[in-house]
């Protein structure tokens, strides 16, 4: 299954071919097999390895070249569903806990990035969330009050404050702290390099899973690289249909993104290079890169097939115009443009946990706009399930909800 079409920005920054970052042959036994070497699989492998387990990662394609290559790398504790709406949906305590887990996960991501052998361009950022229309201000203020009541770091900005700080006009905005940005492909690669250098995990790239056989003590696994035993399997397969589940729990849609040419003196126009997004749905979002490019994404469509190049080019022009509306004085040229598939769940929460009927199979499915954040919090939940047999947060993300 292909997850993107066009030319995403991150692979152009790669200095080492992904095929060189893998083990040669599998061992006879592992504590856990992780299927998928993208963001979810990588974070899970690192978390488990540093908890004393010996994992092996497996991917049928070159390492990290699925949806992680098209990921735009915004890390936010706020979600596509506002906290005030999520409280109405699932109740106050679990909704606030979910938001709290997302904020804690960003802190964990920062610690993880700092612990790796190389840089993955992780930077803490504020998020500027603006009202797209005057009629959206009341809802945005409600969300601000909800976040503030529950202790989340947030400010509300009026039009005059926005104009003074950002140089453009909006009806109102929230400014949150605690968010971040990352180069997602570099993050995955650096995790792979660190795991292999310290012999903490094995990695089998361009290797297919052929068959599994469960018994009381674990799972016998057959792959194109050889056979081995494992005590558990975690499927971190991104937006592909998850194996051994009766139904796909993701609604597959498509989105678009561009990366501009480097912009001189970007700091003068963009205070603190905060992440920017809006209340309109589908929403526009923007961030910057270490080489002073602007990445913009959005224009989501409820279509589950990849766009052709002409469609990508058309949407790239639209995204460029959206940047120019905010920053009319910036010279914008589009260097990269791509379209990608992404998955969402019906209730806006990821699926994390053990298979409802098969005790050795687990899943880390970070559906939604905060996939990397969900991957981090999910890795911690799965670690606790494997090592302790339970997690206080597992029920919120169970597969049979």
Coordinates of N, CA, C and O in Angstrom, one line a residue, residues 201-376:
X201 N 18.2 -3.6 19.7 CA 17.1 -4.2 19.0 C 17.7 -4.7 17.6 O 18.8 -4.2 17.2
X202 N 17.0 -5.6 17.0 CA 17.3 -6.0 15.6 C 16.3 -5.4 14.7 O 15.1 -5.1 15.1
X203 N 16.7 -5.1 13.5 CA 15.8 -4.5 12.5 C 15.9 -5.2 11.2 O 17.0 -5.5 10.6
X204 N 14.7 -5.6 10.7 CA 14.6 -6.4 9.4 C 13.8 -5.5 8.4 O 12.6 -5.6 8.4
X205 N 14.6 -4.8 7.6 CA 13.9 -4.0 6.5 C 13.7 -4.8 5.3 O 14.4 -5.8 5.0
X206 N 12.7 -4.4 4.5 CA 12.4 -5.1 3.2 C 12.2 -6.6 3.5 O 12.7 -7.4 2.8
X207 N 11.5 -6.9 4.6 CA 11.2 -8.2 5.0 C 9.7 -8.4 5.2 O 9.1 -7.6 5.9
X208 N 9.1 -9.4 4.6 CA 7.7 -9.7 4.8 C 7.4 -10.7 5.9 O 8.1 -11.6 6.1
X209 N 6.3 -10.4 6.6 CA 5.7 -11.3 7.5 C 4.9 -12.3 6.8 O 3.9 -12.0 6.1
X210 N 5.3 -13.6 6.8 CA 4.6 -14.6 6.0 C 3.5 -15.3 6.8 O 2.4 -15.6 6.3
X211 N 3.8 -15.7 8.1 CA 2.8 -16.4 8.8 C 3.1 -16.3 10.3 O 4.3 -16.1 10.7
X212 N 2.1 -16.5 11.2 CA 2.3 -16.6 12.6 C 1.5 -17.8 13.1 O 0.4 -18.1 12.6
X213 N 2.0 -18.4 14.2 CA 1.2 -19.4 14.9 C 1.3 -19.2 16.4 O 2.4 -19.3 16.9
X214 N 0.2 -19.0 17.0 CA 0.2 -18.7 18.4 C 0.0 -20.0 19.2 O -0.7 -20.9 18.8
X215 N 0.6 -20.1 20.4 CA 0.4 -21.1 21.3 C 0.4 -20.5 22.7 O 0.4 -19.2 22.8
X216 N 0.3 -21.2 23.7 CA 0.1 -20.7 25.1 C 1.4 -19.9 25.5 O 1.2 -18.9 26.2
X217 N 2.5 -20.2 25.0 CA 3.8 -19.6 25.5 C 4.2 -18.4 24.6 O 5.2 -17.7 24.9
X218 N 3.6 -18.2 23.4 CA 4.1 -17.2 22.5 C 3.7 -17.4 21.1 O 2.6 -18.0 20.8
X219 N 4.5 -16.9 20.2 CA 4.2 -17.0 18.8 C 5.4 -17.5 18.0 O 6.5 -17.0 18.2
X220 N 5.1 -18.4 17.0 CA 6.1 -18.8 16.0 C 5.9 -17.9 14.8 O 4.8 -17.8 14.3
X221 N 7.0 -17.3 14.3 CA 6.9 -16.3 13.2 C 7.7 -16.8 12.0 O 8.9 -17.2 12.2
X222 N 7.1 -16.7 10.9 CA 7.8 -17.0 9.6 C 7.9 -15.7 8.8 O 6.9 -15.0 8.6
X223 N 9.1 -15.3 8.4 CA 9.3 -14.1 7.6 C 10.2 -14.5 6.4 O 10.8 -15.6 6.3
X224 N 10.3 -13.6 5.4 CA 11.2 -13.9 4.3 C 12.7 -13.8 4.7 O 13.6 -14.2 3.9
X225 N 13.0 -13.4 5.9 CA 14.4 -13.3 6.4 C 14.7 -14.5 7.3 O 15.9 -14.7 7.7
X226 N 13.7 -15.3 7.6 CA 13.9 -16.5 8.5 C 12.8 -16.6 9.5 O 11.9 -15.8 9.5
X227 N 12.8 -17.7 10.3 CA 11.8 -17.9 11.3 C 12.4 -17.7 12.7 O 13.6 -17.9 12.9
X228 N 11.5 -17.4 13.7 CA 11.9 -17.2 15.0 C 10.7 -17.2 15.9 O 9.5 -17.3 15.5
X229 N 10.9 -17.2 17.2 CA 9.9 -17.2 18.2 C 9.9 -15.8 18.9 O 10.9 -15.1 19.0
X230 N 8.7 -15.4 19.3 CA 8.5 -14.2 20.1 C 7.4 -14.3 21.1 O 6.5 -15.1 20.9
X231 N 7.6 -13.6 22.2 CA 6.5 -13.6 23.2 C 5.3 -12.8 22.9 O 4.2 -13.0 23.4
X232 N 5.5 -11.8 22.0 CA 4.4 -10.9 21.7 C 4.6 -10.3 20.3 O 5.8 -10.1 19.9
X233 N 3.6 -9.8 19.7 CA 3.7 -9.0 18.4 C 2.9 -7.7 18.6 O 1.8 -7.7 19.1
X234 N 3.6 -6.6 18.2 CA 2.9 -5.3 18.2 C 2.8 -4.9 16.7 O 3.8 -4.8 16.0
X235 N 1.6 -4.6 16.3 CA 1.4 -4.2 14.9 C 1.3 -2.6 15.0 O 0.4 -2.0 15.5
X236 N 2.4 -2.0 14.4 CA 2.4 -0.5 14.3 C 2.5 -0.2 12.8 O 3.5 0.3 12.3
X237 N 1.4 -0.5 12.2 CA 1.3 -0.5 10.7 C 0.8 0.7 10.1 O 0.4 0.7 8.9
X238 N 0.7 1.8 10.9 CA 0.3 3.1 10.3 C -1.1 3.0 9.8 O -2.0 2.6 10.6
X239 N -1.4 3.5 8.6 CA -2.7 3.6 8.1 C -3.1 2.4 7.2 O -4.2 2.3 6.6
X240 N -2.2 1.4 7.1 CA -2.6 0.1 6.4 C -3.6 -0.7 7.3 O -3.6 -0.5 8.5
X241 N -4.4 -1.5 6.6 CA -5.4 -2.3 7.4 C -4.6 -3.1 8.4 O -3.7 -3.9 8.1
X242 N -5.0 -3.1 9.7 CA -4.3 -3.8 10.7 C -4.6 -5.3 10.6 O -5.7 -5.7 10.5
X243 N -3.5 -6.1 10.6 CA -3.7 -7.6 10.5 C -4.4 -8.2 11.7 O -4.4 -7.7 12.8
X244 N -5.2 -9.2 11.4 CA -5.9 -10.1 12.4 C -7.0 -9.4 13.1 O -7.4 -9.9 14.2
X245 N -7.4 -8.3 12.6 CA -8.6 -7.6 13.2 C -9.7 -7.8 12.2 O -9.5 -7.7 11.0
X246 N -11.0 -8.0 12.6 CA -12.1 -8.3 11.7 C -12.4 -7.1 10.9 O -13.0 -7.3 9.8
X247 N -12.2 -5.9 11.3 CA -12.5 -4.7 10.5 C -11.5 -3.6 10.7 O -10.8 -3.6 11.7
X248 N -11.3 -2.8 9.6 CA -10.4 -1.7 9.7 C -11.1 -0.6 10.5 O -12.2 -0.2 10.2
X249 N -10.4 -0.1 11.5 CA -11.0 0.9 12.4 C -10.7 2.3 12.0 O -11.0 3.3 12.7
X250 N -10.0 2.5 10.8 CA -9.6 3.8 10.4 C -10.5 4.3 9.2 O -10.9 3.5 8.3
X251 N -10.9 5.6 9.2 CA -11.5 6.2 8.1 C -10.3 6.9 7.3 O -9.7 7.8 7.8
X252 N -10.1 6.4 6.1 CA -8.9 6.9 5.3 C -9.3 8.1 4.5 O -10.3 8.0 3.7
X253 N -8.6 9.2 4.7 CA -8.8 10.4 3.9 C -7.5 10.8 3.3 O -6.5 10.1 3.5
X254 N -7.5 11.9 2.5 CA -6.2 12.4 2.0 C -6.0 13.8 2.3 O -7.0 14.6 2.5
X255 N -4.8 14.2 2.3 CA -4.4 15.6 2.6 C -3.3 16.0 1.7 O -2.7 15.2 0.9
X256 N -2.9 17.3 1.8 CA -1.9 17.9 0.9 C -0.9 18.7 1.8 O -1.3 19.2 2.8
X257 N 0.3 18.8 1.3 CA 1.3 19.6 1.9 C 2.3 20.2 0.9 O 2.5 19.6 -0.1
X258 N 3.0 21.3 1.3 CA 4.0 21.9 0.5 C 5.2 22.3 1.5 O 5.0 22.5 2.7
X259 N 6.4 22.4 0.9 CA 7.5 23.0 1.6 C 8.0 24.1 0.6 O 8.3 23.8 -0.6
X260 N 8.2 25.3 1.1 CA 8.7 26.4 0.3 C 10.2 26.4 0.2 O 10.9 25.6 0.9
X261 N 10.7 27.2 -0.7 CA 12.1 27.5 -0.7 C 12.5 28.2 0.6 O 11.6 28.8 1.2
X262 N 13.7 28.2 1.0 CA 14.1 29.0 2.2 C 13.8 30.4 2.1 O 13.9 31.1 1.1
X263 N 13.3 31.0 3.2 CA 12.8 32.4 3.3 C 13.8 33.2 4.1 O 14.0 32.9 5.3
X264 N 14.4 34.2 3.5 CA 15.4 35.0 4.3 C 14.6 35.8 5.4 O 13.5 36.3 5.2
X265 N 15.3 36.0 6.5 CA 14.8 36.8 7.6 C 13.4 36.4 8.1 O 12.6 37.2 8.4
X266 N 13.1 35.1 8.1 CA 11.8 34.6 8.5 C 11.4 35.0 9.9 O 10.3 35.3 10.2
X267 N 12.4 35.1 10.8 CA 12.1 35.4 12.2 C 11.5 36.8 12.3 O 10.8 37.1 13.3
X268 N 11.8 37.7 11.4 CA 11.3 39.0 11.5 C 9.7 39.1 11.3 O 9.0 39.9 11.8
X269 N 9.2 38.1 10.5 CA 7.8 38.1 10.2 C 7.0 37.1 11.0 O 5.8 37.2 11.1
X270 N 7.7 36.1 11.6 CA 7.0 35.0 12.3 C 7.5 34.8 13.7 O 8.5 34.1 13.9
X271 N 6.9 35.5 14.7 CA 7.4 35.5 16.1 C 7.6 34.1 16.6 O 6.7 33.3 16.6
X272 N 8.8 33.8 17.0 CA 9.2 32.5 17.7 C 8.9 31.3 16.8 O 8.9 30.2 17.3
X273 N 8.5 31.5 15.5 CA 8.2 30.5 14.6 C 7.2 29.5 15.2 O 7.4 28.2 15.1
X274 N 6.2 30.0 15.8 CA 5.1 29.2 16.4 C 4.4 28.4 15.4 O 4.3 28.8 14.2
X275 N 3.9 27.2 15.8 CA 3.0 26.4 14.9 C 1.7 27.2 14.7 O 1.2 27.8 15.7
X276 N 1.2 27.2 13.5 CA 0.0 28.0 13.3 C -1.1 27.0 12.7 O -0.8 26.2 11.8
X277 N -2.3 27.1 13.3 CA -3.5 26.4 12.7 C -4.7 27.2 13.0 O -4.7 28.2 13.6
X278 N -5.9 26.7 12.5 CA -7.1 27.5 12.6 C -8.3 26.6 12.9 O -8.3 25.4 12.9
X279 N -9.4 27.3 13.2 CA -10.7 26.6 13.6 C -11.5 26.1 12.5 O -12.3 25.2 12.7
X280 N -11.3 26.6 11.3 CA -12.0 26.0 10.1 C -11.7 24.6 9.9 O -10.6 24.1 10.2
X281 N -12.7 23.8 9.4 CA -12.5 22.4 9.0 C -12.8 22.2 7.6 O -13.9 22.6 7.2
X282 N -12.0 21.6 6.8 CA -10.6 21.2 7.2 C -9.7 22.4 7.4 O -10.0 23.5 6.8
X283 N -8.7 22.3 8.2 CA -7.9 23.4 8.6 C -6.6 23.5 7.9 O -6.0 22.5 7.5
X284 N -6.1 24.7 7.8 CA -4.7 25.0 7.4 C -3.8 24.9 8.6 O -4.2 25.3 9.7
X285 N -2.6 24.4 8.4 CA -1.6 24.5 9.4 C -0.2 24.7 8.8 O 0.0 24.4 7.7
X286 N 0.6 25.4 9.6 CA 1.9 25.8 9.1 C 3.0 25.7 10.2 O 2.7 25.8 11.4
X287 N 4.2 25.5 9.7 CA 5.4 25.4 10.6 C 6.6 25.8 9.8 O 6.5 26.1 8.6
X288 N 7.7 26.0 10.5 CA 9.0 26.3 9.8 C 10.0 25.1 9.9 O 9.7 24.2 10.7
X289 N 11.1 25.2 9.2 CA 12.1 24.2 9.3 C 13.4 24.8 9.7 O 13.6 26.0 9.7
X290 N 14.4 23.9 9.9 CA 15.7 24.4 10.4 C 16.4 25.2 9.3 O 17.3 26.1 9.6
X291 N 16.1 25.0 8.0 CA 16.7 25.8 6.9 C 15.7 26.9 6.4 O 15.9 27.3 5.3
X292 N 14.8 27.3 7.3 CA 14.0 28.5 7.1 C 13.0 28.3 6.0 O 12.6 29.3 5.3
X293 N 12.5 27.1 5.8 CA 11.4 26.9 4.9 C 10.1 27.0 5.6 O 10.1 26.9 6.9
X294 N 9.0 27.1 4.9 CA 7.7 27.0 5.5 C 7.0 25.7 5.0 O 7.0 25.5 3.8
X295 N 6.5 24.9 5.9 CA 5.7 23.8 5.5 C 4.3 24.1 5.9 O 3.9 24.6 7.0
X296 N 3.4 24.0 4.9 CA 2.0 24.2 5.1 C 1.2 23.0 4.6 O 1.6 22.3 3.6
X297 N 0.1 22.7 5.3 CA -0.7 21.5 5.0 C -2.1 21.7 5.2 O -2.5 22.7 5.9
X298 N -2.9 20.8 4.7 CA -4.4 20.9 4.9 C -5.1 20.6 3.6 O -4.7 19.7 2.8
X299 N -6.3 21.2 3.4 CA -7.2 21.0 2.3 C -7.6 19.5 2.2 O -7.7 18.9 1.2
X300 N -7.8 18.9 3.4 CA -8.2 17.5 3.5 C -9.4 17.2 2.7 O -10.4 18.0 2.6
X301 N -9.5 16.0 2.1 CA -10.6 15.5 1.4 C -11.0 14.1 1.8 O -10.2 13.3 2.2
X302 N -12.3 13.8 1.8 CA -12.8 12.5 2.2 C -12.7 11.6 1.0 O -13.7 11.1 0.4
X303 N -11.5 11.3 0.6 CA -11.2 10.4 -0.5 C -10.1 9.5 -0.1 O -9.1 9.9 0.5
X304 N -10.3 8.2 -0.3 CA -9.3 7.2 0.2 C -8.3 6.7 -0.9 O -7.7 5.6 -0.8
X305 N -8.1 7.5 -2.0 CA -7.1 7.2 -3.0 C -6.2 8.3 -3.1 O -6.5 9.5 -2.9
X306 N -4.9 8.0 -3.5 CA -3.9 9.1 -3.6 C -4.2 10.0 -4.8 O -4.7 9.5 -5.8
X307 N -3.9 11.3 -4.7 CA -4.2 12.2 -5.8 C -3.1 12.0 -6.9 O -2.0 11.6 -6.6
X308 N -3.4 12.4 -8.1 CA -2.4 12.4 -9.2 C -1.6 13.7 -9.1 O -1.9 14.6 -8.3
X309 N -0.6 13.8 -9.9 CA 0.3 14.9 -9.8 C -0.4 16.2 -10.2 O -0.1 17.3 -9.5
X310 N -1.3 16.2 -11.1 CA -2.0 17.5 -11.5 C -2.8 18.0 -10.3 O -2.9 19.2 -10.0
X311 N -3.5 17.1 -9.6 CA -4.3 17.5 -8.4 C -3.3 18.0 -7.3 O -3.7 19.0 -6.6
X312 N -2.2 17.4 -7.1 CA -1.2 17.9 -6.1 C -0.8 19.3 -6.5 O -0.7 20.2 -5.6
X313 N -0.5 19.5 -7.7 CA 0.0 20.8 -8.2 C -1.1 21.9 -7.9 O -0.8 23.0 -7.5
X314 N -2.3 21.5 -8.2 CA -3.4 22.5 -8.0 C -3.6 22.8 -6.5 O -3.7 24.0 -6.2
X315 N -3.5 21.8 -5.7 CA -3.6 22.1 -4.2 C -2.4 22.8 -3.7 O -2.5 23.6 -2.7
X316 N -1.2 22.6 -4.3 CA 0.0 23.3 -3.9 C -0.2 24.8 -4.1 O 0.3 25.6 -3.3
X317 N -0.8 25.2 -5.2 CA -1.0 26.6 -5.5 C -2.0 27.2 -4.5 O -1.8 28.3 -4.0
X318 N -3.0 26.4 -4.1 CA -3.9 26.9 -3.1 C -3.2 27.1 -1.7 O -3.5 28.1 -1.0
X319 N -2.4 26.2 -1.3 CA -1.7 26.3 -0.1 C -0.7 27.5 -0.1 O -0.6 28.2 0.9
X320 N -0.1 27.7 -1.2 CA 0.8 28.8 -1.4 C 0.0 30.2 -1.1 O 0.5 31.1 -0.4
X321 N -1.1 30.2 -1.7 CA -2.0 31.4 -1.5 C -2.4 31.6 -0.1 O -2.5 32.8 0.4
X322 N -2.6 30.5 0.6 CA -3.0 30.6 2.1 C -1.8 31.2 2.9 O -2.0 32.0 3.8
X323 N -0.6 30.8 2.5 CA 0.6 31.4 3.2 C 0.7 32.9 2.9 O 0.9 33.7 3.8
X324 N 0.5 33.2 1.7 CA 0.6 34.6 1.3 C -0.5 35.5 1.9 O -0.2 36.7 2.1
X325 N -1.6 34.9 2.2 CA -2.7 35.7 2.9 C -2.2 36.1 4.3 O -2.4 37.2 4.8
X326 N -1.5 35.2 5.0 CA -1.0 35.5 6.3 C 0.3 36.4 6.3 O 0.4 37.3 7.1
X327 N 1.1 36.1 5.3 CA 2.4 36.8 5.2 C 2.6 37.4 3.8 O 3.4 36.9 3.0
X328 N 1.9 38.4 3.5 CA 2.0 39.0 2.1 C 3.4 39.5 1.8 O 3.7 39.7 0.6
X329 N 4.2 39.8 2.7 CA 5.5 40.4 2.5 C 6.6 39.4 2.3 O 7.8 39.7 2.0
X330 N 6.3 38.1 2.4 CA 7.3 37.0 2.3 C 7.3 36.6 0.8 O 6.3 36.3 0.2
X331 N 8.5 36.4 0.2 CA 8.6 35.9 -1.1 C 8.5 34.3 -1.0 O 9.3 33.7 -0.5
X332 N 7.4 33.8 -1.6 CA 7.1 32.4 -1.4 C 7.3 31.6 -2.8 O 6.7 32.0 -3.8
X333 N 8.1 30.6 -2.8 CA 8.3 29.7 -3.9 C 8.1 28.3 -3.4 O 8.7 27.9 -2.4
X334 N 7.3 27.5 -4.1 CA 7.1 26.1 -3.7 C 8.2 25.2 -4.2 O 8.4 25.1 -5.5
X335 N 8.9 24.6 -3.4 CA 10.0 23.6 -3.8 C 9.5 22.2 -3.8 O 10.0 21.4 -4.6
X336 N 8.6 21.8 -2.8 CA 8.1 20.4 -2.7 C 6.6 20.4 -2.5 O 6.1 21.3 -1.8
X337 N 6.0 19.4 -3.1 CA 4.5 19.3 -2.9 C 4.2 17.8 -2.9 O 4.7 17.1 -3.8
X338 N 3.3 17.4 -2.0 CA 2.9 16.0 -2.0 C 1.4 15.9 -1.5 O 0.9 16.8 -0.8
X339 N 0.8 14.8 -1.8 CA -0.4 14.4 -1.2 C -0.3 13.1 -0.5 O 0.5 12.2 -0.9
X340 N -1.0 12.9 0.6 CA -0.8 11.7 1.4 C -2.2 11.2 2.0 O -3.1 12.0 2.1
X341 N -2.2 9.9 2.3 CA -3.3 9.3 3.0 C -3.1 9.4 4.5 O -2.0 9.3 4.9
X342 N -4.2 9.6 5.2 CA -4.1 9.5 6.7 C -5.4 8.9 7.2 O -6.5 8.9 6.5
X343 N -5.3 8.3 8.4 CA -6.5 7.7 9.0 C -7.0 8.4 10.2 O -6.2 9.0 11.0
X344 N -8.3 8.4 10.4 CA -9.0 8.9 11.6 C -9.9 7.9 12.1 O -10.4 7.0 11.4
X345 N -10.1 7.9 13.4 CA -11.1 7.0 14.0 C -12.4 7.8 14.2 O -12.5 9.0 14.1
X346 N -13.5 7.0 14.4 CA -14.8 7.6 14.5 C -14.9 8.6 15.7 O -15.6 9.6 15.7
X347 N -14.2 8.2 16.8 CA -14.3 9.0 18.0 C -13.0 9.9 18.3 O -12.9 10.4 19.4
X348 N -12.2 10.0 17.3 CA -11.0 10.9 17.3 C -9.9 10.4 18.2 O -8.9 11.2 18.5
X349 N -10.0 9.2 18.8 CA -8.9 8.7 19.6 C -8.2 7.6 18.9 O -8.8 6.9 18.1
X350 N -6.9 7.4 19.2 CA -6.2 6.2 18.6 C -6.6 4.9 19.2 O -7.3 4.8 20.2
X351 N -6.2 3.8 18.6 CA -6.4 2.5 19.1 C -5.1 1.9 19.6 O -4.1 1.8 18.8
X352 N -5.0 1.6 20.8 CA -3.8 1.1 21.5 C -4.2 0.0 22.4 O -5.1 0.1 23.3
X353 N -3.5 -1.2 22.3 CA -3.8 -2.2 23.3 C -3.7 -3.6 22.7 O -3.3 -3.9 21.6
X354 N -4.2 -4.6 23.5 CA -4.2 -6.0 23.1 C -5.4 -6.3 22.3 O -6.5 -5.8 22.4
X355 N -5.2 -7.3 21.4 CA -6.3 -7.8 20.6 C -7.4 -8.4 21.5 O -7.1 -9.0 22.6
X356 N -8.6 -8.1 21.2 CA -9.7 -8.5 22.1 C -9.8 -10.0 22.4 O -10.2 -10.4 23.5
X357 N -9.2 -10.9 21.5 CA -9.3 -12.3 21.7 C -8.0 -13.1 21.6 O -8.0 -14.3 21.9
X358 N -6.9 -12.4 21.2 CA -5.7 -13.1 21.0 C -4.6 -12.4 21.9 O -4.2 -11.3 21.7
X359 N -4.2 -13.2 23.0 CA -3.5 -12.5 24.1 C -2.0 -12.1 23.7 O -1.4 -11.4 24.5
X360 N -1.5 -12.6 22.6 CA -0.1 -12.3 22.3 C 0.0 -11.2 21.2 O 1.1 -10.8 20.9
X361 N -1.1 -10.7 20.7 CA -1.1 -9.7 19.7 C -1.6 -8.3 20.3 O -2.6 -8.2 21.0
X362 N -0.8 -7.3 19.9 CA -1.0 -5.9 20.4 C -1.0 -5.0 19.2 O -0.4 -5.3 18.2
X363 N -1.6 -3.8 19.4 CA -1.7 -2.8 18.3 C -1.3 -1.4 18.8 O -1.7 -1.0 20.0
X364 N -0.6 -0.6 18.0 CA -0.4 0.8 18.2 C -0.8 1.5 16.9 O 0.0 1.6 16.0
X365 N -2.0 2.0 16.9 CA -2.6 2.6 15.7 C -2.9 4.1 16.0 O -4.0 4.4 16.5
X366 N -2.0 5.0 15.6 CA -2.1 6.4 16.0 C -2.9 7.2 15.1 O -2.5 8.2 14.5
X367 N -4.2 6.7 14.9 CA -5.1 7.5 13.9 C -5.4 8.9 14.4 O -5.6 9.1 15.6
X368 N -5.3 9.8 13.5 CA -5.7 11.2 13.8 C -4.6 12.2 13.5 O -3.5 11.8 13.1
X369 N -4.8 13.4 13.8 CA -3.9 14.5 13.4 C -2.6 14.6 14.3 O -1.7 15.3 14.0
X370 N -2.6 13.8 15.4 CA -1.5 13.9 16.4 C -0.8 12.5 16.4 O -0.5 12.0 17.5
X371 N -0.6 11.9 15.3 CA -0.1 10.6 15.3 C 1.2 10.3 16.0 O 1.4 9.3 16.7
X372 N 2.2 11.2 15.9 CA 3.5 11.0 16.6 C 3.3 11.1 18.1 O 3.9 10.3 18.9
X373 N 2.5 12.0 18.6 CA 2.2 12.1 20.0 C 1.5 10.9 20.5 O 1.8 10.3 21.5
X374 N 0.5 10.3 19.7 CA -0.2 9.1 20.1 C 0.8 7.9 20.1 O 0.7 7.0 20.9
X375 N 1.8 7.9 19.2 CA 2.8 6.9 19.1 C 3.6 6.8 20.4 O 3.9 5.8 20.9
X376 N 3.9 8.0 20.9 CA 4.7 8.1 22.2 C 3.9 7.6 23.4 O 4.4 6.8 24.1

